[in-house]
Short mmCIF file of C-alpha atoms and ligand atoms in Angstrom, two decimals:
data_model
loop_
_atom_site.label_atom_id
_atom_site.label_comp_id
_atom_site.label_asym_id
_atom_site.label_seq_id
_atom_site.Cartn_x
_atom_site.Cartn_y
_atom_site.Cartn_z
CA UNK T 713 -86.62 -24.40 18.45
CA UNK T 714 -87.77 -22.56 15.46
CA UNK T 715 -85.98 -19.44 14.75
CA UNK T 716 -87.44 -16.09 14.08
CA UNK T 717 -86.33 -12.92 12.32
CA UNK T 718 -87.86 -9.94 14.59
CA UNK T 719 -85.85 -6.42 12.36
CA UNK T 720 -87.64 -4.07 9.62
CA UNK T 721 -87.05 -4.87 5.64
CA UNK T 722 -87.69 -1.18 4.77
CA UNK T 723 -85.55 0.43 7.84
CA UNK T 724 -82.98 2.64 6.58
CA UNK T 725 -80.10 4.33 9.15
CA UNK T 726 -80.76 7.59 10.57
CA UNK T 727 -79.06 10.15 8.76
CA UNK T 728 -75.23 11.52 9.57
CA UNK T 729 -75.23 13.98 12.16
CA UNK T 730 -72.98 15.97 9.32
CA UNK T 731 -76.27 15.57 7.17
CA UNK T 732 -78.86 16.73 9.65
CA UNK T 733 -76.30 19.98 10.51
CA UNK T 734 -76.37 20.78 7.13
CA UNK T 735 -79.77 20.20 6.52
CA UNK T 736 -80.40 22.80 9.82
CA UNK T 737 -78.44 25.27 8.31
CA UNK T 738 -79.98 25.57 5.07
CA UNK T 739 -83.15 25.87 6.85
CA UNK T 740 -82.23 28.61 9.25
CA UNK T 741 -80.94 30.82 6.16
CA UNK T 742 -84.19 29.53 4.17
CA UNK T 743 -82.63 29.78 0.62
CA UNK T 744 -83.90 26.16 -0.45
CA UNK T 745 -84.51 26.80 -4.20
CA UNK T 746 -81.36 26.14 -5.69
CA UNK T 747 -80.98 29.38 -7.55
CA UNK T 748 -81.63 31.11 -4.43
CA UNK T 749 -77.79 32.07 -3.78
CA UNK T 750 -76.74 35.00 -1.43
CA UNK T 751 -73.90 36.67 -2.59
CA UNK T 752 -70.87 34.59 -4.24
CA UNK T 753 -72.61 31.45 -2.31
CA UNK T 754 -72.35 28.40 -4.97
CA UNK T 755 -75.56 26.67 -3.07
CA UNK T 756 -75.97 23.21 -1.82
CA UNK T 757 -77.40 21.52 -4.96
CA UNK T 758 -74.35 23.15 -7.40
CA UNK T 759 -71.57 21.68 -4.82
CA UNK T 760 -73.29 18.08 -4.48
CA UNK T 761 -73.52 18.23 -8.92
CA UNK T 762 -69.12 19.34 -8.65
CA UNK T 763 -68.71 16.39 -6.07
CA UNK T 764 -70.33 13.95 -7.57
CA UNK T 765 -69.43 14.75 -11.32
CA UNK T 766 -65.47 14.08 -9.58
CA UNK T 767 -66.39 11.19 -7.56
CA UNK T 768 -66.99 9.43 -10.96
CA UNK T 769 -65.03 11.41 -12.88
CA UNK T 770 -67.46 12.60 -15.49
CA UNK T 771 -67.45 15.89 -16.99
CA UNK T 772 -71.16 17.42 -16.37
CA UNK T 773 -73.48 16.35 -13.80
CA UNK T 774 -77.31 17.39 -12.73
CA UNK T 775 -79.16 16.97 -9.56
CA UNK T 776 -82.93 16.87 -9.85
CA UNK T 777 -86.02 15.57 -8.70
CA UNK T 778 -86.05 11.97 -8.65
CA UNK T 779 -84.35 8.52 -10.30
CA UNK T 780 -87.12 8.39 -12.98
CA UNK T 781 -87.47 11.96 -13.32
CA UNK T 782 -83.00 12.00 -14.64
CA UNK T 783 -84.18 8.84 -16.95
CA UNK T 784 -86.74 10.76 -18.87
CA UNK T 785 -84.26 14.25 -18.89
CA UNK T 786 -82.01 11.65 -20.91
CA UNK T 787 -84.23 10.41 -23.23
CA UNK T 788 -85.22 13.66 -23.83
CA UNK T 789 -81.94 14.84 -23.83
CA UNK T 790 -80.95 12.71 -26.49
CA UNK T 791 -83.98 13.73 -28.75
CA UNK T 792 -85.97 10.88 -27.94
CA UNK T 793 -89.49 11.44 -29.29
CA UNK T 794 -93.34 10.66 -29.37
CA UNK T 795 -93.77 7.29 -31.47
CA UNK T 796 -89.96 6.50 -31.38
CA UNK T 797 -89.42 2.76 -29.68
CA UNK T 798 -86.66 2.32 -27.19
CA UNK T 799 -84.72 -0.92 -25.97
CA UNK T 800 -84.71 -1.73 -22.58
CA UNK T 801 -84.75 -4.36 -20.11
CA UNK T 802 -87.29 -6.37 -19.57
CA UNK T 803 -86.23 -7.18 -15.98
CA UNK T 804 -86.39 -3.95 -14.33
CA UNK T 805 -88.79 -1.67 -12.20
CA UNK T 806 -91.78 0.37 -13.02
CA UNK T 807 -89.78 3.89 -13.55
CA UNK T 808 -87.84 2.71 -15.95
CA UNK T 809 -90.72 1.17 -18.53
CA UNK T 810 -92.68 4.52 -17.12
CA UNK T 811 -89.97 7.19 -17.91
CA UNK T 812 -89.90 5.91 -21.80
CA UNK T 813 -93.96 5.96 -21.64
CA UNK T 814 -93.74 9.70 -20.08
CA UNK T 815 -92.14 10.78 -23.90
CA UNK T 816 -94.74 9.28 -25.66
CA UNK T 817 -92.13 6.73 -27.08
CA UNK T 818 -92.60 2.40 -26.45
CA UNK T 819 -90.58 0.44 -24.51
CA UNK T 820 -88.71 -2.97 -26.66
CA UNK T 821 -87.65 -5.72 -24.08
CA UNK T 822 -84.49 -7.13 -24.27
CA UNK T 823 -84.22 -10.77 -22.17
CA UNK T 824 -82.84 -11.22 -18.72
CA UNK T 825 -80.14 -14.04 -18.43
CA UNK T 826 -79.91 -16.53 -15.47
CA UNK T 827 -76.88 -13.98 -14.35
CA UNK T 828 -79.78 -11.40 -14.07
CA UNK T 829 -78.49 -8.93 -16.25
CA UNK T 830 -79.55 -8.28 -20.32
CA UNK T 831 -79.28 -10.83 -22.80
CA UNK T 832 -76.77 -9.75 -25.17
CA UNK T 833 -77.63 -12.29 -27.94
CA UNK T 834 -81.20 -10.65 -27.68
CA UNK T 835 -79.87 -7.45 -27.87
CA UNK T 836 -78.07 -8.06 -30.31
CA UNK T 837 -80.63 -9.71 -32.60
CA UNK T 838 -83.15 -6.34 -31.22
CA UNK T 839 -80.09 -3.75 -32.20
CA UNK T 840 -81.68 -2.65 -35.54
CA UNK T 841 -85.27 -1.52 -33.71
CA UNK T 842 -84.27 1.56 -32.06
CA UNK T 843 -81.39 4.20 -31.83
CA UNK T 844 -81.49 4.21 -27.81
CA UNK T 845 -80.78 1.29 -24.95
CA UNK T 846 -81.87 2.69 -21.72
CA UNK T 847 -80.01 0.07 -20.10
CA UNK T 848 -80.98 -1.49 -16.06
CA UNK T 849 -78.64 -2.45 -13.82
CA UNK T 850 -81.64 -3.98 -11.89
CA UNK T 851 -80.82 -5.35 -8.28
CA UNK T 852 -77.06 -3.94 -9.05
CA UNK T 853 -76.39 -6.79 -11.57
CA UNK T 854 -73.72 -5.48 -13.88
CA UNK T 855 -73.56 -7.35 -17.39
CA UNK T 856 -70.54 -7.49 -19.37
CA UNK T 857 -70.06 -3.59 -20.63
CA UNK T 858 -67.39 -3.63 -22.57
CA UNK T 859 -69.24 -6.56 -24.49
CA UNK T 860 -72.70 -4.10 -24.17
CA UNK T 861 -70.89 -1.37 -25.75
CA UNK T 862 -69.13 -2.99 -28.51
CA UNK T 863 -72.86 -3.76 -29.27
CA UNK T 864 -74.32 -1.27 -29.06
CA UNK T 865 -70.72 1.14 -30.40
CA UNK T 866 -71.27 -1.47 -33.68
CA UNK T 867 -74.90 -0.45 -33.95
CA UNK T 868 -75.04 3.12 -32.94
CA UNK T 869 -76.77 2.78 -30.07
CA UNK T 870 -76.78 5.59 -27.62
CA UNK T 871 -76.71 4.45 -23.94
CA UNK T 872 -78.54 5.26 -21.24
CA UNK T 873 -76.92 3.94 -17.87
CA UNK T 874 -80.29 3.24 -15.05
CA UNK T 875 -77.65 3.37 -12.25
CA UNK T 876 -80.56 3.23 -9.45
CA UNK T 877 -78.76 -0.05 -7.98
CA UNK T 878 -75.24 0.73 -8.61
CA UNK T 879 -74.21 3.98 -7.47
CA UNK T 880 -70.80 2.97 -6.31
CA UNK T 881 -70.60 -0.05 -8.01
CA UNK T 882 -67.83 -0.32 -11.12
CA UNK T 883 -67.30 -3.01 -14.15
CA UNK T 884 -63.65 -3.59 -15.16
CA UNK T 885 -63.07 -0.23 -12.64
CA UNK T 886 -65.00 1.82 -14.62
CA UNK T 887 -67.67 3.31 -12.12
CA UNK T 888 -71.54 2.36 -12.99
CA UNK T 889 -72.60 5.54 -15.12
CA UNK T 890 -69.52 6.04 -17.30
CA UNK T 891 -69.98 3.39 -19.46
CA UNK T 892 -72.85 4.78 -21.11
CA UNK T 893 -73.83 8.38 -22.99
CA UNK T 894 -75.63 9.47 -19.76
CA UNK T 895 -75.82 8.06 -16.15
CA UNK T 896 -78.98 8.21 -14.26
CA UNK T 897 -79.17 7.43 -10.40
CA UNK T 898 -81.42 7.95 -7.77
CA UNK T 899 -81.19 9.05 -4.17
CA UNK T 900 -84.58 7.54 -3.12
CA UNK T 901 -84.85 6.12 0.87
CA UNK T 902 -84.61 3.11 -0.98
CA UNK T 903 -81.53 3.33 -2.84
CA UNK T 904 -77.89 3.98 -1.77
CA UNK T 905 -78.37 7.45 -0.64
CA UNK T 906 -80.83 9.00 0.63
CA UNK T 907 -82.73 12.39 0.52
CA UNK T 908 -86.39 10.60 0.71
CA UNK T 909 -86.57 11.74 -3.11
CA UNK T 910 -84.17 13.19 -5.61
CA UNK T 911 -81.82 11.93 -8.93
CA UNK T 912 -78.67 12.65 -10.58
CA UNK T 913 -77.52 12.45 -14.46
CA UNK T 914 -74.01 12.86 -15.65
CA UNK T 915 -72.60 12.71 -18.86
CA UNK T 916 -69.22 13.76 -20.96
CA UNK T 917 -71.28 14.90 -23.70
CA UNK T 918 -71.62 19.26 -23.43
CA UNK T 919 -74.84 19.39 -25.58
CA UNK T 920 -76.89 16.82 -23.60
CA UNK T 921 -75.90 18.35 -20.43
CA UNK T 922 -77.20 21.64 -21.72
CA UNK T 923 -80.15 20.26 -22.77
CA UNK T 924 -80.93 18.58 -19.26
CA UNK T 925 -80.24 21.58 -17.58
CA UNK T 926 -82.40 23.53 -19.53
CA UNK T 927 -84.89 20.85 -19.30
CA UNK T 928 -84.88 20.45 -15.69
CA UNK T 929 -86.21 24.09 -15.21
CA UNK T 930 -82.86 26.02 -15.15
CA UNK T 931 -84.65 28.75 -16.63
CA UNK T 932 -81.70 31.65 -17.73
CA UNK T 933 -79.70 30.81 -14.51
CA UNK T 934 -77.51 27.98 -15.87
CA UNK T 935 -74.45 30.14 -15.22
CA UNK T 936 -74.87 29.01 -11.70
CA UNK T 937 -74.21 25.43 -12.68
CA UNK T 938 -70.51 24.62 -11.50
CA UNK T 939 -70.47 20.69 -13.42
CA UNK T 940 -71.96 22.47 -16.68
CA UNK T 941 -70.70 23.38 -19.71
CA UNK T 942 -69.47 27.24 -20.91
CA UNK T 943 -72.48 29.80 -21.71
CA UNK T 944 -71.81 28.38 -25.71
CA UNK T 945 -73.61 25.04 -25.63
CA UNK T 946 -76.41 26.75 -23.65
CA UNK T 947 -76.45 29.02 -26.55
CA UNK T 948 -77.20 26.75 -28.98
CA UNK T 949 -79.85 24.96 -27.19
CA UNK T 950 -81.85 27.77 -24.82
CA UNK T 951 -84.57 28.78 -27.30
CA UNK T 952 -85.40 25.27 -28.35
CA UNK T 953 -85.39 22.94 -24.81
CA UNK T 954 -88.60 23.44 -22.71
CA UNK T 955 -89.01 23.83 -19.42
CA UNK T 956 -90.29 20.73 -17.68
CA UNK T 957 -89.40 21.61 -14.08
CA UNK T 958 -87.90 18.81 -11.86
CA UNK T 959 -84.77 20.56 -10.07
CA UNK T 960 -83.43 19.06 -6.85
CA UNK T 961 -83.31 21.53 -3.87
CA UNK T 962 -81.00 22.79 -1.55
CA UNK T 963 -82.41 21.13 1.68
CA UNK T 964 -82.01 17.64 -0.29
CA UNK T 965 -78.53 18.34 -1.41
CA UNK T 966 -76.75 19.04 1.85
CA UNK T 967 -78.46 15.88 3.28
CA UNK T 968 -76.85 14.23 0.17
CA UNK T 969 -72.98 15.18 0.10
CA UNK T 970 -72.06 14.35 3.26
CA UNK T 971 -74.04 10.65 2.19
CA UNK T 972 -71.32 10.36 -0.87
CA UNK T 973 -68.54 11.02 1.19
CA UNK T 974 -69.91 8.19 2.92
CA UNK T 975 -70.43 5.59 0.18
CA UNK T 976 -67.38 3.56 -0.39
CA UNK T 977 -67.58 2.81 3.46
CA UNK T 978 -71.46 2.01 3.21
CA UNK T 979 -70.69 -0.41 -0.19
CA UNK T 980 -68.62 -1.98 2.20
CA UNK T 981 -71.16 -2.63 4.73
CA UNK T 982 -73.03 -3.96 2.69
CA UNK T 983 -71.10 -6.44 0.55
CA UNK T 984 -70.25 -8.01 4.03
CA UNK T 985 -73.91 -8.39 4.75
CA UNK T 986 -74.48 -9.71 0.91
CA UNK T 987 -71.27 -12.12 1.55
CA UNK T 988 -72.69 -13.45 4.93
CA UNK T 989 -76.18 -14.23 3.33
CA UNK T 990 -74.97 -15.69 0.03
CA UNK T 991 -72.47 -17.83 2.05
CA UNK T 992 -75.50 -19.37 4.16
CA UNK T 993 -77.62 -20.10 0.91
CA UNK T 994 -75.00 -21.47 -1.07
CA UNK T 995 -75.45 -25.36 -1.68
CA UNK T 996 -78.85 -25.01 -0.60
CA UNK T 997 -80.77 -27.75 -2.75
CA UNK T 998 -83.08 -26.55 -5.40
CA UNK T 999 -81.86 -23.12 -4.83
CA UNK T 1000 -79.70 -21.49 -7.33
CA UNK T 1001 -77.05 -18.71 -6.48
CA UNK T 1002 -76.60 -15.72 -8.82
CA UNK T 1003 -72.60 -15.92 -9.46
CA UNK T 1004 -70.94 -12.65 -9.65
CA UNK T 1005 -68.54 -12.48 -11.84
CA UNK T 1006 -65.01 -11.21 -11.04
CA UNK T 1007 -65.12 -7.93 -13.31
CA UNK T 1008 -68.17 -6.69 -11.27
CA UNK T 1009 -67.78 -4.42 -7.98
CA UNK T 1010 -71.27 -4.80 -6.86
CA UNK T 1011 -73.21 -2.91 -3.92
CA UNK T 1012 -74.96 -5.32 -2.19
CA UNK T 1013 -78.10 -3.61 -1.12
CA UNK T 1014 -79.92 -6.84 -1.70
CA UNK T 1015 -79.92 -10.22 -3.06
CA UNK T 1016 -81.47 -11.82 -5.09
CA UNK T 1017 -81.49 -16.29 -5.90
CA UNK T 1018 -83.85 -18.49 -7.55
CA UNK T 1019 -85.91 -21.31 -7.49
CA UNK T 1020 -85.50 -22.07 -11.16
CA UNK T 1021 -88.85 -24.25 -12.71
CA UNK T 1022 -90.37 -24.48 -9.43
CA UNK T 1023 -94.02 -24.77 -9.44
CA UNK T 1024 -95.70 -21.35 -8.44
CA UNK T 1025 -97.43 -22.45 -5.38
CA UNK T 1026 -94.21 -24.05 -4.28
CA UNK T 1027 -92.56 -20.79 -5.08
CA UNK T 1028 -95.58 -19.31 -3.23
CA UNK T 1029 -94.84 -22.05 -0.33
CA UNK T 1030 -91.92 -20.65 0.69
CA UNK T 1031 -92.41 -17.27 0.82
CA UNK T 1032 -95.84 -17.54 2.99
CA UNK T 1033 -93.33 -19.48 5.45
CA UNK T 1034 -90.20 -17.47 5.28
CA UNK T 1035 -92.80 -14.94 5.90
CA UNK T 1036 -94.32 -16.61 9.04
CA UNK T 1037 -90.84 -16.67 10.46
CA UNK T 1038 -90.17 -12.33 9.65
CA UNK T 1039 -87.84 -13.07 6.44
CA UNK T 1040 -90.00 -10.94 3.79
CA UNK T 1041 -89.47 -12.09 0.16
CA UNK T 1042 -90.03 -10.86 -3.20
CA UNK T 1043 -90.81 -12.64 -6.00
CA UNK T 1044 -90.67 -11.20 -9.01
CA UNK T 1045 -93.05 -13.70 -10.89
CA UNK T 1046 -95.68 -13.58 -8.79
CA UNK T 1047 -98.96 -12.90 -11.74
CA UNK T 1048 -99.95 -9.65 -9.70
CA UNK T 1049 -98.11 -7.14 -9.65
CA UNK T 1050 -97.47 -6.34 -5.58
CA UNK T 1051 -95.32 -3.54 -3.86
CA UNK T 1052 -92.67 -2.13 -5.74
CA UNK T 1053 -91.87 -5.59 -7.82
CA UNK T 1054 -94.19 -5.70 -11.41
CA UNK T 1055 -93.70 -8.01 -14.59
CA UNK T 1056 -92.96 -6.65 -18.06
CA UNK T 1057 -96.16 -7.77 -19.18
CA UNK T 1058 -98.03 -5.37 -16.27
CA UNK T 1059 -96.94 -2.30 -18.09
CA UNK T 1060 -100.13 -2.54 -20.56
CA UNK T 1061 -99.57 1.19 -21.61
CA UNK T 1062 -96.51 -0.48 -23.76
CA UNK T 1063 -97.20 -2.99 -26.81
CA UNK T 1064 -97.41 -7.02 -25.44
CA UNK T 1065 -94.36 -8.62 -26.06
CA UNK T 1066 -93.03 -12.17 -25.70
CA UNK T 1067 -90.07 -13.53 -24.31
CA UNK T 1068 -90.54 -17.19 -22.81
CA UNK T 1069 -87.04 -17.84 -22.34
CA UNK T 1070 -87.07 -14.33 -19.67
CA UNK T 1071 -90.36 -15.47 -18.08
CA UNK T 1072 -88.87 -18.96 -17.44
CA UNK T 1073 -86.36 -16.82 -15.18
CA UNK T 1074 -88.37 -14.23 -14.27
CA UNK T 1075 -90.59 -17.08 -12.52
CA UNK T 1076 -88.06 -17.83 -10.55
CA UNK T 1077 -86.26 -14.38 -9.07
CA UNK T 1078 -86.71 -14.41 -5.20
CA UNK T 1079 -85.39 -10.61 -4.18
CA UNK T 1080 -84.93 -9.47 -0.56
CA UNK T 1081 -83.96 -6.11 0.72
CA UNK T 1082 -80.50 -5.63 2.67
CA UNK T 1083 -81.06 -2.27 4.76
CA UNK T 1084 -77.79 -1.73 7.07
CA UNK T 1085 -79.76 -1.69 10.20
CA UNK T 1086 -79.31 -5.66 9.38
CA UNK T 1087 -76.50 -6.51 11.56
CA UNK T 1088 -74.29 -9.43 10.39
CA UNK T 1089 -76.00 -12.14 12.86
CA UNK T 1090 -79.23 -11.30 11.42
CA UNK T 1091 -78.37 -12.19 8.38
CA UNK T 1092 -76.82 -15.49 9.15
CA UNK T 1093 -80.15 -16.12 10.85
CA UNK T 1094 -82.38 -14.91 7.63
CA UNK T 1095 -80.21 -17.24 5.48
CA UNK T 1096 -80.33 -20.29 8.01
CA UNK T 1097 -84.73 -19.70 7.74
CA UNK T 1098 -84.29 -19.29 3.67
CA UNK T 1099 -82.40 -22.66 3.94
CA UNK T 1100 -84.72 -24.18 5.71
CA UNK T 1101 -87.77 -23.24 4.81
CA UNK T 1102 -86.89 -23.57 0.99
CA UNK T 1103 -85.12 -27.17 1.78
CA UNK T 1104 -88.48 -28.18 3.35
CA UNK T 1105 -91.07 -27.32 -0.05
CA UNK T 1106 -88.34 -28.71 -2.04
CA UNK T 1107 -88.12 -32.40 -0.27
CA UNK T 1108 -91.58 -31.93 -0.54
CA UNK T 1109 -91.91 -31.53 -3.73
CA UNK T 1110 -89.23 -34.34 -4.37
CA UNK T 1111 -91.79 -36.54 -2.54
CA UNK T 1112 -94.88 -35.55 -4.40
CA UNK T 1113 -93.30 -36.37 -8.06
C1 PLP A 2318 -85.88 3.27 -7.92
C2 PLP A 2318 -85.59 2.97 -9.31
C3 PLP A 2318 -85.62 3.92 -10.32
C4 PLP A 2318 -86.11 5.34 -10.19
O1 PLP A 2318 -86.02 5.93 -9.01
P1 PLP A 2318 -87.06 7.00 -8.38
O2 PLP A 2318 -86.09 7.90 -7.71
O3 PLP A 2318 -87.95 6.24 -7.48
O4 PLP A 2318 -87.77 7.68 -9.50
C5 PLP A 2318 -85.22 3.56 -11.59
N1 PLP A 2318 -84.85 2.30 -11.86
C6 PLP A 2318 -84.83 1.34 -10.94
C7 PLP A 2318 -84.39 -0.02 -11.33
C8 PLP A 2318 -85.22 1.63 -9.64
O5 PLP A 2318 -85.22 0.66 -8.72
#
């Protein structure tokens, strides 16, 4: 009998019942602009920017509109300008590629390893060609960061932590986001938490967080900040930081704490689906397994393996017939750009680059989603159709050479 997967790649749990009584209440007392405080209320968005700033213990933290919109406060932030280039990954998504574009300034690719994560050697021989890394943990894959920030330390190098994938993930213990000058996550449906749209930046350093305050549309009302700095680094920053509104709102921040009270049992949840599905593709011939090294607390929210110097319609092969049996792949090579996954060289807005050592790998990423509706049986069964379906094309292929 040939198995089938029947669940829904993009489902996402309902929301708490904490979340959705929160999310009533705000709406019955209708103050859902975050300055919008009634008497000594702090306000839903100030409370989530406290929590959060002590769930990873950073000093200053700001809620606001969405995972791209924080990465573009923090290039800002750090003075990043029109014409100025920036390093970045060249394995990553759109946002990250499109918040460098949004300051006029041009994105520099840095490799991806086999590990998935940034090539240090590139970066390392790319270290003199900008002052700023905005730095990917795409699909959660933490490289070595204490290696990364000797690097870029050695270099002067400010950078910028993309946390999209790891919000409660850590590297040696030190939580995704601290690593870095400025941590930017994002509390898309998509991501670890979820408010359908929204972001948050933290950092140690008083003048950026100013500065991303002010940018975010604060207007005179940062006072009402409680994970800000004093009224003096506002001072020095007010009449020379536009306003380029992008604040979260009250309505999205009371769905959100109760979410991050949540997460360290949801991380859990889902490294035991990650664990059951990497354990059924392991030894899986012609399939390689991306090892996670023993420093890394990852969040697995999905998985990704490849199918290293495959030929593309064999590539192609298997996901048409994983996809006949309700497994739905990704494949991060694939010449069009489809659905949320793109290639560096898609982004046409930045300067063509080459890197045939990433494109080798890049050709070769299979990704798939882990929502947490997945219960543990279904993802013994996606693995056992991955395994099967990616054994077939690769006797196949065996055959045919
Ligand atoms: C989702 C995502 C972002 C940005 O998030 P939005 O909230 O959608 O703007 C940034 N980087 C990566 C790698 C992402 O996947």
């Amino acid at each position: 009998m040939t198995e089938h997967f029947t669940g829904n790649f993009t489902q996402q749990e309902p929301l708490p019942e904490e979340a959705i009584t929160a999310a009533v209440e705000v709406m019955r007392h209708g103050r859902i602009h975050r300055y919008n405080l009634a008497g000594a209320e702090a306000g839903e968005v100030a409370l989530l920017e406290q929590e959060f700033a002590a769930q990873v213990g950073a000093k200053y933290c700001l809620a606001v509109a969405s995972g791209g919109y924080a990465l573009a406060t923090a290039l800002r932030a750090v003075g990043v300008a029109h014409g100025d280039k920036v390093l970045t990954n060249a394995f990553t998504l759109a946002p990250v590629p499109g918040a460098i574009a949004s300051v006029g300034a041009e994105p520099v690719y840095v490799g991806v390893t086999e590990d998935l994560t940034i090539d240090l050697a590139d970066l390392t021989a790319k270290a003199g060609q900008a002052r700023v890394l905005m730095l990917s943990h795409m699909r959660g894959h933490l490289c070595d960061m204490d290696r990364l920030m000797e690097i870029c330390d050695a270099a002067g190098i400010i950078v910028i932590e993309d946390c999209a994938h790891t919000m409660g993930a850590a590297w040696n213990g030190v939580p995704s986001g601290r690593h870095g000058a400025i941590g930017c996550y994002s509390c898309q449906t998509y991501k670890h938490v979820n408010s359908g749209e929204g972001g948050l930046l933290i950092t140690d350093d008083e003048e950026v967080a100013a500065r991303a305050i002010m940018l975010s549309g604060s207007y005179m009302l940062y006072s009402r900040h409680l994970a800000a700095p004093g009224p003096e680094a506002f001072e020095r920053v007010k009449y020379d930081t536009p306003n380029i509104s992008g604040r979260m709102d009250n309505l999205r921040a009371a769905i959100l704490r109760p979410q991050l009270r949540d997460l360290d049992a949801q991380v859990t949840r889902w490294n035991e689906r990650y664990r059951m599905l990497e354990a059924g593709l392991r030894d899986t011939p012609g399939l390689t397994v991306v090892e996670r090294p023993e420093q890394e607390t990852y969040v697995g929210s999905s998985i990704q393996f490849l199918l290293l110097d495959w030929a593309p319609e064999a590539v192609q092969e298997v996901l048409t017939r994983c996809g006949a049996r309700g497994v739905e792949l990704k494949w991060f090579g694939v010449p069009e750009p489809v659905a949320f996954t793109s290639r560096y060289d898609s982004w046409r807005y930045a300067p063509a680059q080459s890197l045939p050592d990433s494109d080798r790998i890049l050709a070769g990423i299979i990704d798939m989603r882990v929502p947490l509706t997945f219960s543990l049986e279904d993802c013994a069964l996606i693995a056992r159709i991955i395994r099967a379906e990616v054994g077939a094309i690769w006797q196949a292929q065996g055959a045919d050479s």
